[in-house]
């Protein structure tokens, strides 16, 4: 028995690439630095470097934009991701059915998301993908920008902006993540603040300020390639920070938020419908670019990282936990659904070696940031994939479990009830 398994098409949901801080995070950082300067305290110990340190983002235009310098530049990583996938899936671009151009791809209406999409497709298709940029006659791809506005209903890439109750519920909606984050931060940040104060009696830092210091480590690396802020903290401090990021996203829009699964089912269901048929009917490539807060709900809808109990906020969960935000949705993170075609051929023992029979089966395999992740309840196919019919059953069942988007979100009955724009 010989078996050949080949990807026939894939659908990708991608976070924007590396960026500068958002305006909210940037404001917190600048407020901290301004308070230090106004205190007229000459810092000592671990924070001594701050006396001469310069903030890494001085221009308003850089806030929330992709980073463009250093080895971790967002523009570079988005382009490299496109090139990597072109290399991996080159056969899908060059063998029948060859994609019909222009290839549609989608981005939510945010500058850093749109820029990521454009750099990615440049790496995937080449500089001439956009006819307007090179004044050519035939475009290879067409970017569709989907508004991040409340009126989109379910026909959106950003359901957190359209789910009314999710935005209005201050206890269990969008802000639930911040509530749970605050609880966990109180378990480890005061000790760090006390450590700093012992070295600098003239100034006391709040939990939020210490957390901003930890954030500056990562953001400065994305701009400059390294950061002295990283050396301020211990390994345990960083493990706690990593878990803090797990907590906020788990409860903001992931499995720990009651709205998460129903919001994420929209893209999951639309993609499952596309995967149910072959590339001849629907096309071979579907690229959607969003924020991490739009990917978390989809993972919750798929129940890809189940936990026996919700993440604790009075202590750090075990390192073996399934939900690791840094591994799931880093900047430029990608979730890819591959439709695999498996040709099984039985060969007889005749001299001609003629094929005595063949069967074609289809499977869905999930690739997260270049690693295969098996569905917990469906991985019997080749390469830890899930038989297509079982995958479609799973998505349909999850839709029944999570409920109707319009009803759960408190939208009018005439609001859009599904995604309609994903098509080639």
CSV table of C-alpha atoms in Angstrom, one decimal:
chain,number,residue,atom,x,y,z
A,1,UNK,CA,0.0,0.0,0.0
A,2,UNK,CA,1.4,3.4,-1.0
A,3,UNK,CA,0.0,6.6,0.3
A,4,UNK,CA,0.6,10.1,-0.9
A,5,UNK,CA,-0.6,13.0,1.2
A,6,UNK,CA,-0.4,16.5,-0.3
A,7,UNK,CA,-1.8,19.9,0.7
A,8,UNK,CA,-4.5,21.0,-1.7
A,9,UNK,CA,-5.3,24.4,-0.2
A,10,UNK,CA,-5.0,26.4,3.0
A,11,UNK,CA,-6.7,29.1,4.9
A,12,UNK,CA,-4.7,31.4,7.2
A,13,UNK,CA,-5.7,33.7,10.0
A,14,UNK,CA,-2.7,35.9,10.9
A,15,UNK,CA,-2.0,38.5,13.5
A,16,UNK,CA,-0.3,41.7,12.4
A,17,UNK,CA,3.5,41.7,12.6
A,18,UNK,CA,5.8,43.3,15.2
A,19,UNK,CA,4.7,46.8,16.2
A,20,UNK,CA,5.3,49.8,18.4
A,21,UNK,CA,3.2,50.1,21.6
A,22,UNK,CA,-0.5,51.0,21.3
A,23,UNK,CA,-1.4,54.5,22.4
A,24,UNK,CA,-2.6,53.3,25.8
A,25,UNK,CA,0.5,51.3,26.6
A,26,UNK,CA,2.7,54.0,25.2
A,27,UNK,CA,1.0,56.7,27.3
A,28,UNK,CA,1.6,54.5,30.4
A,29,UNK,CA,5.3,54.2,29.6
A,30,UNK,CA,5.8,57.9,28.9
A,31,UNK,CA,3.9,58.8,32.1
A,32,UNK,CA,6.2,56.6,34.1
A,33,UNK,CA,9.3,58.1,32.5
A,34,UNK,CA,8.0,61.6,33.1
A,35,UNK,CA,7.3,60.9,36.7
A,36,UNK,CA,10.8,59.6,37.2
A,37,UNK,CA,12.3,62.8,35.6
A,38,UNK,CA,10.0,65.0,37.7
A,39,UNK,CA,11.1,63.3,40.9
A,40,UNK,CA,14.6,64.5,40.5
A,41,UNK,CA,15.8,61.2,41.8
A,42,UNK,CA,19.0,59.7,40.4
A,43,UNK,CA,18.2,56.1,40.1
A,44,UNK,CA,20.6,53.4,41.4
A,45,UNK,CA,20.9,49.7,41.3
A,46,UNK,CA,19.1,47.8,38.6
A,47,UNK,CA,17.5,51.0,37.3
A,48,UNK,CA,20.6,53.1,37.1
A,49,UNK,CA,20.7,52.9,33.3
A,50,UNK,CA,17.4,54.8,33.1
A,51,UNK,CA,19.1,58.1,34.1
A,52,UNK,CA,20.6,58.3,30.5
A,53,UNK,CA,18.1,56.1,28.6
A,54,UNK,CA,16.0,57.4,25.8
A,55,UNK,CA,12.6,56.1,24.9
A,56,UNK,CA,12.4,54.1,21.7
A,57,UNK,CA,9.4,55.8,20.1
A,58,UNK,CA,9.3,59.6,19.9
A,59,UNK,CA,6.9,60.2,17.0
A,60,UNK,CA,3.1,60.1,17.3
A,61,UNK,CA,3.0,58.4,13.8
A,62,UNK,CA,4.9,55.4,15.2
A,63,UNK,CA,2.3,54.6,17.8
A,64,UNK,CA,0.7,51.3,16.9
A,65,UNK,CA,2.6,51.1,13.6
A,66,UNK,CA,4.8,48.3,12.5
A,67,UNK,CA,8.4,48.5,13.5
A,68,UNK,CA,10.8,49.1,10.6
A,69,UNK,CA,14.3,48.8,12.2
A,70,UNK,CA,16.4,46.1,13.7
A,71,UNK,CA,16.4,42.4,13.2
A,72,UNK,CA,12.9,42.1,14.6
A,73,UNK,CA,11.3,44.7,12.3
A,74,UNK,CA,7.6,44.0,11.7
A,75,UNK,CA,8.0,44.9,8.0
A,76,UNK,CA,10.8,42.4,7.6
A,77,UNK,CA,9.0,39.5,9.5
A,78,UNK,CA,5.8,40.0,7.5
A,79,UNK,CA,7.7,39.8,4.2
A,80,UNK,CA,9.7,36.8,5.4
A,81,UNK,CA,6.5,35.0,6.4
A,82,UNK,CA,5.1,35.4,2.9
A,83,UNK,CA,8.4,34.2,1.4
A,84,UNK,CA,8.4,31.2,3.7
A,85,UNK,CA,4.9,30.1,2.8
A,86,UNK,CA,5.6,30.6,-0.9
A,87,UNK,CA,8.5,28.2,-0.5
A,88,UNK,CA,6.4,25.7,1.5
A,89,UNK,CA,3.4,25.8,-0.8
A,90,UNK,CA,5.0,26.6,-4.1
A,91,UNK,CA,3.4,23.6,-5.8
A,92,UNK,CA,0.0,25.1,-5.2
A,93,UNK,CA,1.0,28.2,-7.1
A,94,UNK,CA,2.4,26.3,-10.1
A,95,UNK,CA,0.3,23.1,-10.6
A,96,UNK,CA,-3.3,22.8,-11.7
A,97,UNK,CA,-5.7,24.2,-10.7
A,98,UNK,CA,-3.5,27.3,-10.9
A,99,UNK,CA,-5.0,30.1,-8.8
A,100,UNK,CA,-7.0,32.6,-10.8
A,101,UNK,CA,-5.6,36.1,-10.4
A,102,UNK,CA,-6.2,38.5,-8.8
A,103,UNK,CA,-6.1,36.6,-5.6
A,104,UNK,CA,-8.4,38.1,-2.9
A,105,UNK,CA,-7.0,38.6,0.6
A,106,UNK,CA,-8.5,40.5,3.6
A,107,UNK,CA,-7.3,42.8,6.4
A,108,UNK,CA,-9.2,44.5,9.2
A,109,UNK,CA,-9.2,48.3,8.9
A,110,UNK,CA,-6.1,49.1,11.0
A,111,UNK,CA,-2.9,50.5,9.6
A,112,UNK,CA,-0.6,47.9,11.1
A,113,UNK,CA,-2.9,45.1,10.0
A,114,UNK,CA,-3.1,46.4,6.4
A,115,UNK,CA,0.7,46.9,6.3
A,116,UNK,CA,1.3,43.4,7.5
A,117,UNK,CA,-1.0,42.0,4.8
A,118,UNK,CA,0.7,44.0,2.1
A,119,UNK,CA,4.3,43.0,3.1
A,120,UNK,CA,3.2,39.4,3.5
A,121,UNK,CA,1.7,39.2,0.0
A,122,UNK,CA,4.7,40.9,-1.4
A,123,UNK,CA,6.8,38.1,-0.1
A,124,UNK,CA,4.3,35.5,-1.2
A,125,UNK,CA,3.6,36.7,-4.7
A,126,UNK,CA,6.3,39.2,-5.5
A,127,UNK,CA,6.6,43.0,-5.9
A,128,UNK,CA,4.3,43.0,-8.9
A,129,UNK,CA,1.2,41.7,-7.0
A,130,UNK,CA,-0.3,45.2,-7.0
A,131,UNK,CA,-0.8,46.6,-10.5
A,132,UNK,CA,-1.2,50.2,-9.2
A,133,UNK,CA,2.2,50.1,-7.6
A,134,UNK,CA,4.1,49.1,-10.7
A,135,UNK,CA,1.7,50.4,-13.3
A,136,UNK,CA,1.2,47.0,-14.8
A,137,UNK,CA,-2.0,45.9,-16.4
A,138,UNK,CA,-2.8,42.7,-14.4
A,139,UNK,CA,-2.8,42.6,-10.6
A,140,UNK,CA,-1.9,39.3,-8.9
A,141,UNK,CA,-3.8,40.1,-5.8
A,142,UNK,CA,-6.5,42.4,-4.4
A,143,UNK,CA,-6.5,43.5,-0.8
A,144,UNK,CA,-10.0,44.0,0.7
A,145,UNK,CA,-10.1,46.1,3.9
A,146,UNK,CA,-12.9,45.1,6.2
A,147,UNK,CA,-14.1,48.0,8.5
A,148,UNK,CA,-13.7,47.6,12.2
A,149,UNK,CA,-17.1,49.2,12.8
A,150,UNK,CA,-20.1,48.1,15.0
A,151,UNK,CA,-22.6,48.1,12.1
A,152,UNK,CA,-20.9,45.0,10.4
A,153,UNK,CA,-22.7,42.6,12.7
A,154,UNK,CA,-21.4,39.1,12.1
A,155,UNK,CA,-20.0,40.0,8.7
A,156,UNK,CA,-16.7,41.0,10.1
A,157,UNK,CA,-13.1,40.1,10.9
A,158,UNK,CA,-13.3,41.9,14.3
A,159,UNK,CA,-16.3,40.5,16.1
A,160,UNK,CA,-15.2,42.2,19.4
A,161,UNK,CA,-16.1,45.5,17.8
A,162,UNK,CA,-19.5,44.4,16.7
A,163,UNK,CA,-20.7,42.3,19.6
A,164,UNK,CA,-22.7,44.9,21.5
A,165,UNK,CA,-23.0,43.1,24.9
A,166,UNK,CA,-19.3,42.1,24.8
A,167,UNK,CA,-18.5,45.8,24.7
A,168,UNK,CA,-21.1,47.0,27.2
A,169,UNK,CA,-20.6,44.3,29.9
A,170,UNK,CA,-18.0,45.8,32.2
A,171,UNK,CA,-17.7,42.6,34.3
A,172,UNK,CA,-17.7,39.6,32.0
A,173,UNK,CA,-17.2,41.3,28.6
A,174,UNK,CA,-14.1,42.8,27.1
A,175,UNK,CA,-12.8,44.2,30.4
A,176,UNK,CA,-13.0,40.9,32.1
A,177,UNK,CA,-9.4,40.2,31.0
A,178,UNK,CA,-8.1,43.4,32.7
A,179,UNK,CA,-10.0,42.5,35.9
A,180,UNK,CA,-8.4,39.1,36.0
A,181,UNK,CA,-5.0,40.5,35.0
A,182,UNK,CA,-5.1,43.0,37.9
A,183,UNK,CA,-5.7,40.1,40.3
A,184,UNK,CA,-2.8,38.1,39.2
A,185,UNK,CA,-0.4,41.1,38.9
A,186,UNK,CA,-1.0,41.7,42.6
A,187,UNK,CA,0.6,38.3,43.4
A,188,UNK,CA,4.1,39.2,42.0
A,189,UNK,CA,4.5,42.9,41.2
A,190,UNK,CA,4.6,44.3,44.7
A,191,UNK,CA,7.7,42.3,45.6
A,192,UNK,CA,9.5,43.7,42.5
A,193,UNK,CA,8.4,47.2,43.4
A,194,UNK,CA,9.8,46.7,46.9
A,195,UNK,CA,13.1,45.5,45.5
A,196,UNK,CA,13.4,48.6,43.4
A,197,UNK,CA,12.5,50.9,46.3
A,198,UNK,CA,15.1,49.3,48.5
A,199,UNK,CA,17.7,50.5,45.9
A,200,UNK,CA,15.9,53.8,45.4
A,201,UNK,CA,14.2,55.0,48.7
A,202,UNK,CA,13.2,58.3,47.1
A,203,UNK,CA,10.6,56.9,44.7
A,204,UNK,CA,7.9,54.2,45.0
A,205,UNK,CA,6.6,52.4,41.9
A,206,UNK,CA,3.1,51.2,41.4
A,207,UNK,CA,2.2,47.7,40.1
A,208,UNK,CA,1.1,49.3,36.8
A,209,UNK,CA,4.4,51.1,36.5
A,210,UNK,CA,6.5,48.0,37.1
A,211,UNK,CA,4.3,46.1,34.5
A,212,UNK,CA,5.1,48.9,32.0
A,213,UNK,CA,8.8,48.4,32.7
A,214,UNK,CA,8.4,44.7,31.7
A,215,UNK,CA,6.5,45.7,28.6
A,216,UNK,CA,9.3,48.2,27.6
A,217,UNK,CA,11.7,45.3,27.4
A,218,UNK,CA,9.8,43.6,24.7
A,219,UNK,CA,8.9,46.7,22.7
A,220,UNK,CA,12.4,48.1,22.8
A,221,UNK,CA,13.7,44.8,21.4
A,222,UNK,CA,11.3,45.1,18.5
A,223,UNK,CA,12.8,48.5,17.7
A,224,UNK,CA,16.4,48.3,18.7
A,225,UNK,CA,17.1,44.6,18.9
A,226,UNK,CA,18.0,44.6,22.6
A,227,UNK,CA,16.9,46.3,25.8
A,228,UNK,CA,18.5,47.0,29.2
A,229,UNK,CA,15.0,46.7,30.7
A,230,UNK,CA,15.2,42.9,30.2
A,231,UNK,CA,18.1,42.7,32.7
A,232,UNK,CA,16.1,44.4,35.4
A,233,UNK,CA,14.0,41.3,36.1
A,234,UNK,CA,14.7,37.8,37.2
A,235,UNK,CA,13.7,34.6,35.4
A,236,UNK,CA,10.8,34.2,37.9
A,237,UNK,CA,9.7,37.7,37.1
A,238,UNK,CA,9.6,36.9,33.4
A,239,UNK,CA,7.7,33.7,34.0
A,240,UNK,CA,5.1,35.6,35.9
A,241,UNK,CA,4.9,38.3,33.2
A,242,UNK,CA,4.4,35.5,30.6
A,243,UNK,CA,1.6,34.1,32.6
A,244,UNK,CA,0.0,37.5,33.1
A,245,UNK,CA,-0.2,37.8,29.3
A,246,UNK,CA,-1.9,34.4,29.3
A,247,UNK,CA,-4.4,35.5,31.9
A,248,UNK,CA,-5.5,38.7,30.1
A,249,UNK,CA,-6.0,37.1,26.8
A,250,UNK,CA,-7.6,33.9,28.2
A,251,UNK,CA,-10.3,36.0,30.0
A,252,UNK,CA,-10.5,38.9,27.5
A,253,UNK,CA,-11.6,37.0,24.4
A,254,UNK,CA,-10.4,33.4,24.8
A,255,UNK,CA,-12.0,30.3,26.5
A,256,UNK,CA,-12.4,32.1,29.8
A,257,UNK,CA,-14.7,34.7,28.4
A,258,UNK,CA,-18.4,33.8,27.8
A,259,UNK,CA,-18.4,35.8,24.5
A,260,UNK,CA,-15.2,34.4,23.1
A,261,UNK,CA,-16.4,31.1,21.5
A,262,UNK,CA,-19.5,32.7,19.8
A,263,UNK,CA,-17.4,35.5,18.4
A,264,UNK,CA,-14.7,33.1,17.1
A,265,UNK,CA,-17.2,30.7,15.5
A,266,UNK,CA,-17.9,33.3,12.7
A,267,UNK,CA,-14.6,33.0,11.0
A,268,UNK,CA,-14.2,29.3,11.9
A,269,UNK,CA,-17.6,28.4,10.3
A,270,UNK,CA,-17.0,30.5,7.2
A,271,UNK,CA,-13.6,28.8,6.8
A,272,UNK,CA,-15.1,25.3,7.4
A,273,UNK,CA,-17.6,25.9,4.6
A,274,UNK,CA,-14.7,26.8,2.2
A,275,UNK,CA,-12.7,23.8,3.3
A,276,UNK,CA,-15.6,21.5,2.7
A,277,UNK,CA,-15.1,21.7,-1.1
A,278,UNK,CA,-12.0,21.3,-3.2
A,279,UNK,CA,-9.8,24.2,-4.5
A,280,UNK,CA,-11.4,23.9,-8.0
A,281,UNK,CA,-14.6,25.3,-6.6
A,282,UNK,CA,-13.3,27.8,-4.0
A,283,UNK,CA,-9.7,28.6,-4.7
A,284,UNK,CA,-6.5,27.5,-3.0
A,285,UNK,CA,-5.4,30.4,-0.8
A,286,UNK,CA,-7.3,32.4,1.8
A,287,UNK,CA,-5.4,35.0,3.8
A,288,UNK,CA,-7.1,37.0,6.6
A,289,UNK,CA,-5.1,39.5,8.8
A,290,UNK,CA,-6.4,40.7,12.1
A,291,UNK,CA,-5.4,41.4,15.7
A,292,UNK,CA,-4.6,38.8,18.4
A,293,UNK,CA,-7.9,39.6,20.1
A,294,UNK,CA,-9.6,38.3,17.0
A,295,UNK,CA,-7.7,35.0,16.9
A,296,UNK,CA,-8.3,34.1,20.5
A,297,UNK,CA,-12.0,33.8,20.0
A,298,UNK,CA,-11.5,31.4,17.0
A,299,UNK,CA,-9.3,29.2,19.1
A,300,UNK,CA,-11.9,29.2,21.8
A,301,UNK,CA,-14.6,28.3,19.3
A,302,UNK,CA,-12.5,25.4,18.0
A,303,UNK,CA,-11.7,24.3,21.6
A,304,UNK,CA,-8.1,23.6,20.5
A,305,UNK,CA,-6.5,24.2,23.9
A,306,UNK,CA,-8.9,22.8,26.4
A,307,UNK,CA,-8.2,23.1,30.1
A,308,UNK,CA,-9.8,21.1,33.0
A,309,UNK,CA,-10.3,24.3,34.9
A,310,UNK,CA,-10.0,28.0,34.1
A,311,UNK,CA,-6.6,29.7,34.6
A,312,UNK,CA,-6.0,30.6,38.2
A,313,UNK,CA,-5.4,34.2,39.1
A,314,UNK,CA,-4.1,33.8,42.7
A,315,UNK,CA,-1.0,31.8,41.5
A,316,UNK,CA,0.9,31.0,38.3
A,317,UNK,CA,-0.4,27.9,36.6
A,318,UNK,CA,2.0,25.0,35.8
A,319,UNK,CA,4.4,25.5,32.9
A,320,UNK,CA,2.8,22.5,31.2
A,321,UNK,CA,-0.5,24.4,30.7
A,322,UNK,CA,-2.0,24.2,27.3
A,323,UNK,CA,-2.8,27.9,27.0
A,324,UNK,CA,0.4,29.8,26.3
A,325,UNK,CA,-0.2,33.1,24.6
A,326,UNK,CA,3.4,33.6,23.6
A,327,UNK,CA,3.3,30.3,21.7
A,328,UNK,CA,-0.2,30.8,20.2
A,329,UNK,CA,-0.4,34.4,19.0
A,330,UNK,CA,3.0,36.1,19.0
A,331,UNK,CA,3.2,39.2,16.8
A,332,UNK,CA,3.1,37.9,13.2
A,333,UNK,CA,1.6,34.6,14.5
A,334,UNK,CA,-0.3,32.5,12.1
A,335,UNK,CA,-3.0,29.8,12.3
A,336,UNK,CA,-3.2,27.7,9.1
A,337,UNK,CA,-5.9,25.2,8.2
A,338,UNK,CA,-4.6,22.9,5.5
A,339,UNK,CA,-6.9,20.7,3.4
A,340,UNK,CA,-4.9,17.6,2.7
A,341,UNK,CA,-5.7,15.2,-0.2
A,342,UNK,CA,-4.6,11.6,0.4
A,343,UNK,CA,-4.4,9.2,-2.5
A,344,UNK,CA,-4.2,5.5,-1.3
A,345,UNK,CA,-3.3,3.1,-4.0
A,346,UNK,CA,-3.1,-0.7,-3.8
A,347,UNK,CA,-0.6,-2.3,-6.1
A,348,UNK,CA,-1.0,-5.8,-7.4
A,349,UNK,CA,1.9,-8.2,-7.9
A,350,UNK,CA,1.6,-8.3,-11.7
A,351,UNK,CA,4.6,-7.6,-13.9
A,352,UNK,CA,3.0,-4.4,-15.1
A,353,UNK,CA,2.6,-3.1,-11.6
A,354,UNK,CA,-0.8,-1.7,-12.6
A,355,UNK,CA,-2.8,0.2,-10.0
A,356,UNK,CA,-5.6,-2.1,-8.8
A,357,UNK,CA,-7.6,0.5,-7.1
A,358,UNK,CA,-7.3,3.9,-5.5
A,359,UNK,CA,-9.3,6.0,-3.0
A,360,UNK,CA,-9.1,9.7,-2.4
A,361,UNK,CA,-9.7,11.0,1.1
A,362,UNK,CA,-9.5,14.5,2.6
A,363,UNK,CA,-8.2,15.7,5.9
A,364,UNK,CA,-7.8,19.0,7.8
A,365,UNK,CA,-4.5,19.7,9.5
A,366,UNK,CA,-3.8,22.7,11.7
A,367,UNK,CA,-0.5,24.5,11.7
A,368,UNK,CA,0.2,27.1,14.3
A,369,UNK,CA,3.4,29.1,13.9
A,370,UNK,CA,5.1,26.4,11.9
A,371,UNK,CA,4.1,23.6,14.3
A,372,UNK,CA,1.4,21.0,13.8
A,373,UNK,CA,-1.3,21.0,16.5
A,374,UNK,CA,-3.7,18.1,16.7
A,375,UNK,CA,-7.4,18.7,17.5
A,376,UNK,CA,-7.9,17.1,21.0
A,377,UNK,CA,-10.8,15.0,19.8
A,378,UNK,CA,-9.9,14.4,16.2
A,379,UNK,CA,-6.4,13.4,15.0
A,380,UNK,CA,-6.7,10.0,13.4
A,381,UNK,CA,-5.6,11.2,9.9
A,382,UNK,CA,-2.0,11.4,8.5
A,383,UNK,CA,0.2,13.9,10.3
A,384,UNK,CA,-2.2,14.3,13.2
A,385,UNK,CA,-4.9,15.6,10.9
A,386,UNK,CA,-8.6,15.2,11.2
A,387,UNK,CA,-10.8,13.6,8.6
A,388,UNK,CA,-12.7,16.3,6.7
A,389,UNK,CA,-16.2,15.0,7.5
A,390,UNK,CA,-15.3,14.7,11.2
A,391,UNK,CA,-13.9,18.3,11.2
A,392,UNK,CA,-17.1,19.6,9.6
A,393,UNK,CA,-19.1,17.8,12.2
A,394,UNK,CA,-17.0,19.2,15.0
A,395,UNK,CA,-17.4,22.8,13.8
A,396,UNK,CA,-21.2,22.3,13.3
A,397,UNK,CA,-21.5,20.9,16.8
A,398,UNK,CA,-19.5,23.7,18.3
A,399,UNK,CA,-21.8,26.2,16.6
A,400,UNK,CA,-24.7,24.6,18.3
A,401,UNK,CA,-22.9,24.7,21.7
A,402,UNK,CA,-21.7,28.4,21.5
A,403,UNK,CA,-25.1,29.8,20.3
A,404,UNK,CA,-26.2,32.4,17.9
A,405,UNK,CA,-24.0,35.5,17.5
A,406,UNK,CA,-26.8,38.0,17.1
A,407,UNK,CA,-28.7,36.7,20.1
A,408,UNK,CA,-25.7,36.4,22.4
A,409,UNK,CA,-24.4,39.8,21.4
A,410,UNK,CA,-27.8,41.6,21.7
A,411,UNK,CA,-28.0,42.6,18.0
A,412,UNK,CA,-31.1,43.2,16.0
A,413,UNK,CA,-32.6,40.3,14.0
A,414,UNK,CA,-31.8,42.1,10.8
A,415,UNK,CA,-28.1,42.6,11.6
A,416,UNK,CA,-25.7,40.6,9.3
A,417,UNK,CA,-25.6,37.0,10.6
A,418,UNK,CA,-22.6,35.5,9.0
A,419,UNK,CA,-19.4,36.3,7.1
A,420,UNK,CA,-20.1,36.8,3.4
A,421,UNK,CA,-16.9,38.3,1.9
A,422,UNK,CA,-14.5,35.3,2.0
A,423,UNK,CA,-14.5,34.1,-1.5
A,424,UNK,CA,-12.2,34.1,-4.6
